[in-house]
Amino acid sequence: MLEAVRDRARPYFDDASPAHDWHHVQRVETLAETLVDRHPESTDERVVRLAVALHDIGRPREDRGETDDHASWGAREGGRILRDLGAATETVDRVQHCIRAHRYSNDVEPATLEAKLVSDADNLDALGAVGIARVFTYGGEIGEPIHDPTRSLEEDDTDAGATQYNHFHKKILDLPARMYTDVGRDLAADRAGFVREYLDRFDGELSGEA
């Protein structure tokens, strides 16, 4: 069933932005595999993989302004796909919960280990070298400035940051604290360290260092 779900999910990303395209899904799947392998408790890896394949099918719609919450829409659409492919009701319900709970900015807390692993894997892809690339890619797509000296962190009252630089401090570096598993926290701390090193260099260049 997993390959069939992947085949059904991939077309949803035909016009996706590079920050949330099918390659992002593939990276999240690899990260989820690592988390599952390193987590001391057993989990339903099938549910994790199905949820990862479907977790962002609604993201292109949200980026186009066709839905306010890609996770809620994706859970409904993902459930329809799974039922079409003959998935059991319990599997559908568990996958849908993972999809609803993965989104950073919603109020759905992961209630299962599978949902926690999917959320952690998704957040890990927003950290490290890949995460830096994604921030600047997405910021450029929406016309957000890289840095604006008139929009200091102290004066920036937006939730996600008015500039790409501010976004790192307001959201990205907050991700390690939002991890649900110990293995996720360990990986997030390492990737966040790389982001901090990059921002230290960024700060130096802004101040005129050669």
Short mmCIF file of C-alpha atoms in Angstrom, two decimals:
data_model
loop_
_atom_site.label_atom_id
_atom_site.label_comp_id
_atom_site.label_asym_id
_atom_site.label_seq_id
_atom_site.Cartn_x
_atom_site.Cartn_y
_atom_site.Cartn_z
CA MET A 1 0.00 0.00 0.00
CA LEU A 2 2.83 2.43 0.76
CA GLU A 3 3.96 2.64 -2.86
CA ALA A 4 0.38 3.17 -3.98
CA VAL A 5 -0.02 5.99 -1.45
CA ARG A 6 3.24 7.59 -2.64
CA ASP A 7 1.98 7.39 -6.23
CA ARG A 8 -1.27 9.09 -5.23
CA ALA A 9 0.47 11.73 -3.11
CA ARG A 10 3.21 12.84 -5.49
CA PRO A 11 0.99 14.68 -8.04
CA TYR A 12 -0.17 17.04 -5.28
CA PHE A 13 3.36 18.47 -5.36
CA ASP A 14 3.55 19.14 -9.11
CA ASP A 15 3.42 22.92 -8.54
CA ALA A 16 4.85 22.95 -5.02
CA SER A 17 7.45 25.46 -3.95
CA PRO A 18 11.00 24.12 -3.47
CA ALA A 19 10.74 24.54 0.30
CA HIS A 20 7.78 22.13 0.50
CA ASP A 21 8.15 19.93 -2.57
CA TRP A 22 8.31 16.15 -2.97
CA HIS A 23 12.02 16.21 -2.13
CA HIS A 24 11.05 17.59 1.29
CA VAL A 25 8.74 14.61 1.75
CA GLN A 26 11.55 12.23 0.83
CA ARG A 27 13.93 13.88 3.29
CA VAL A 28 11.32 13.70 6.05
CA GLU A 29 10.84 10.01 5.32
CA THR A 30 14.58 9.39 5.69
CA LEU A 31 14.61 11.34 8.96
CA ALA A 32 11.57 9.44 10.21
CA GLU A 33 13.35 6.15 9.47
CA THR A 34 16.31 7.32 11.56
CA LEU A 35 14.05 8.32 14.44
CA VAL A 36 12.16 5.02 14.35
CA ASP A 37 15.41 3.03 14.28
CA ARG A 38 16.91 4.94 17.22
CA HIS A 39 13.82 5.23 19.38
CA PRO A 40 13.82 2.72 22.27
CA GLU A 41 10.09 2.01 22.03
CA SER A 42 8.49 0.04 19.23
CA THR A 43 6.17 1.93 16.94
CA ASP A 44 3.96 1.29 13.93
CA GLU A 45 6.42 2.21 11.21
CA ARG A 46 3.77 1.65 8.55
CA VAL A 47 1.60 4.41 10.01
CA VAL A 48 4.63 6.71 10.21
CA ARG A 49 5.56 6.13 6.57
CA LEU A 50 2.00 6.57 5.32
CA ALA A 51 1.63 9.79 7.30
CA VAL A 52 4.93 11.18 6.02
CA ALA A 53 3.92 10.51 2.41
CA LEU A 54 0.67 12.41 2.93
CA HIS A 55 1.57 15.04 5.53
CA ASP A 56 2.08 17.95 3.13
CA ILE A 57 -0.31 17.16 0.28
CA GLY A 58 -2.30 20.24 1.29
CA ARG A 59 0.70 22.57 1.49
CA PRO A 60 0.57 23.74 -2.16
CA ARG A 61 -3.11 24.62 -1.64
CA GLU A 62 -2.25 26.67 1.43
CA ASP A 63 0.54 28.44 -0.46
CA ARG A 64 -1.97 29.32 -3.19
CA GLY A 65 -4.40 30.66 -0.60
CA GLU A 66 -6.97 27.92 -1.16
CA THR A 67 -6.97 26.71 2.45
CA ASP A 68 -5.91 28.19 5.77
CA ASP A 69 -4.66 24.95 7.29
CA HIS A 70 -2.90 22.47 5.05
CA ALA A 71 -2.72 19.91 7.86
CA SER A 72 -6.49 19.75 8.39
CA TRP A 73 -7.16 19.68 4.66
CA GLY A 74 -4.42 17.12 4.12
CA ALA A 75 -5.82 14.86 6.83
CA ARG A 76 -9.22 14.83 5.16
CA GLU A 77 -7.76 14.25 1.69
CA GLY A 78 -5.28 11.71 2.98
CA GLY A 79 -8.09 9.80 4.65
CA ARG A 80 -9.96 9.70 1.36
CA ILE A 81 -6.87 8.36 -0.44
CA LEU A 82 -6.29 5.68 2.18
CA ARG A 83 -9.91 4.55 2.14
CA ASP A 84 -9.84 4.40 -1.68
CA LEU A 85 -6.85 2.07 -1.38
CA GLY A 86 -8.59 -0.17 1.13
CA ALA A 87 -6.88 0.89 4.37
CA ALA A 88 -8.49 -0.20 7.61
CA THR A 89 -10.43 2.41 9.57
CA GLU A 90 -7.95 2.28 12.47
CA THR A 91 -5.05 2.92 10.11
CA VAL A 92 -6.87 5.84 8.50
CA ASP A 93 -7.62 7.38 11.88
CA ARG A 94 -4.05 7.04 13.13
CA VAL A 95 -2.54 8.47 9.95
CA GLN A 96 -4.98 11.37 9.94
CA HIS A 97 -4.00 12.25 13.49
CA CYS A 98 -0.32 12.30 12.49
CA ILE A 99 -1.10 14.66 9.61
CA ARG A 100 -3.19 17.02 11.73
CA ALA A 101 -0.58 17.12 14.48
CA HIS A 102 2.53 17.74 12.37
CA ARG A 103 1.90 21.42 11.68
CA TYR A 104 4.06 23.83 13.69
CA SER A 105 1.46 26.56 14.10
CA ASN A 106 -1.70 24.62 14.95
CA ASP A 107 -3.02 23.54 18.34
CA VAL A 108 -3.13 19.78 17.78
CA GLU A 109 -0.73 17.99 20.13
CA PRO A 110 0.58 14.59 18.98
CA ALA A 111 -1.16 11.98 21.11
CA THR A 112 0.65 8.91 19.73
CA LEU A 113 4.29 8.00 19.34
CA GLU A 114 3.79 7.80 15.58
CA ALA A 115 2.51 11.39 15.48
CA LYS A 116 5.43 12.57 17.63
CA LEU A 117 7.92 10.92 15.29
CA VAL A 118 6.32 12.45 12.19
CA SER A 119 6.31 15.90 13.80
CA ASP A 120 9.94 15.58 14.89
CA ALA A 121 11.06 14.39 11.45
CA ASP A 122 9.26 17.27 9.75
CA ASN A 123 10.78 19.83 12.12
CA LEU A 124 14.27 18.39 11.71
CA ASP A 125 14.13 19.17 7.99
CA ALA A 126 13.71 22.84 8.94
CA LEU A 127 17.03 22.80 10.81
CA GLY A 128 20.65 22.43 9.75
CA ALA A 129 22.08 23.18 6.32
CA VAL A 130 18.91 22.11 4.53
CA GLY A 131 16.82 24.19 6.88
CA ILE A 132 18.87 27.30 6.12
CA ALA A 133 18.38 26.73 2.40
CA ARG A 134 14.64 26.27 2.89
CA VAL A 135 14.28 29.51 4.87
CA PHE A 136 15.91 31.59 2.17
CA THR A 137 14.10 29.76 -0.63
CA TYR A 138 10.67 30.27 0.90
CA GLY A 139 11.42 33.83 1.99
CA GLY A 140 12.41 34.72 -1.55
CA GLU A 141 9.24 33.18 -2.95
CA ILE A 142 7.00 35.32 -0.76
CA GLY A 143 9.12 38.45 -1.23
CA GLU A 144 10.35 38.63 2.35
CA PRO A 145 13.62 40.55 2.82
CA ILE A 146 16.71 38.63 3.92
CA HIS A 147 17.45 41.23 6.58
CA ASP A 148 16.15 44.67 7.45
CA PRO A 149 18.11 46.67 10.05
CA THR A 150 14.96 48.69 10.81
CA ARG A 151 13.10 45.50 11.86
CA SER A 152 15.09 44.41 14.89
CA LEU A 153 14.11 41.27 16.76
CA GLU A 154 13.02 43.38 19.71
CA GLU A 155 10.68 45.47 17.56
CA ASP A 156 9.40 42.63 15.37
CA ASP A 157 5.94 41.75 16.69
CA THR A 158 5.18 39.09 14.07
CA ASP A 159 4.90 35.44 15.06
CA ALA A 160 7.24 34.05 12.41
CA GLY A 161 9.52 37.03 11.76
CA ALA A 162 9.21 39.92 9.32
CA THR A 163 12.50 39.01 7.64
CA GLN A 164 14.25 35.76 6.90
CA TYR A 165 16.92 36.62 9.48
CA ASN A 166 14.28 37.22 12.12
CA HIS A 167 12.52 33.99 11.14
CA PHE A 168 15.56 31.99 12.23
CA HIS A 169 15.43 33.54 15.69
CA LYS A 170 11.64 33.55 16.11
CA LYS A 171 10.84 30.09 14.78
CA ILE A 172 13.71 27.93 13.57
CA LEU A 173 15.85 28.08 16.71
CA ASP A 174 12.75 27.34 18.76
CA LEU A 175 12.33 23.95 17.10
CA PRO A 176 14.61 21.90 19.41
CA ALA A 177 12.35 22.82 22.33
CA ARG A 178 9.35 21.56 20.36
CA MET A 179 10.74 18.07 19.80
CA TYR A 180 8.72 15.28 21.37
CA THR A 181 11.30 12.48 21.50
CA ASP A 182 14.76 12.29 23.04
CA VAL A 183 16.33 11.17 19.78
CA GLY A 184 14.61 14.05 17.99
CA ARG A 185 15.94 16.50 20.56
CA ASP A 186 19.48 15.17 20.14
CA LEU A 187 19.41 15.52 16.37
CA ALA A 188 17.73 18.91 16.61
CA ALA A 189 20.38 20.23 19.01
CA ASP A 190 23.13 19.29 16.58
CA ARG A 191 21.39 20.89 13.61
CA ALA A 192 20.46 23.99 15.62
CA GLY A 193 24.12 24.37 16.55
CA PHE A 194 24.98 24.58 12.87
CA VAL A 195 22.30 27.24 12.36
CA ARG A 196 23.72 29.28 15.26
CA GLU A 197 27.20 29.06 13.77
CA TYR A 198 25.83 30.33 10.48
CA LEU A 199 23.99 33.21 12.18
CA ASP A 200 27.14 34.17 14.08
CA ARG A 201 28.91 34.49 10.74
CA PHE A 202 25.92 36.38 9.33
CA ASP A 203 26.01 38.82 12.26
CA GLY A 204 29.73 39.34 11.75
CA GLU A 205 29.33 40.16 8.09
CA LEU A 206 26.47 42.56 8.87
CA SER A 207 28.77 44.40 11.26
CA GLY A 208 31.43 44.75 8.57
CA GLU A 209 33.79 41.91 9.40
CA ALA A 210 35.90 40.87 6.44
#
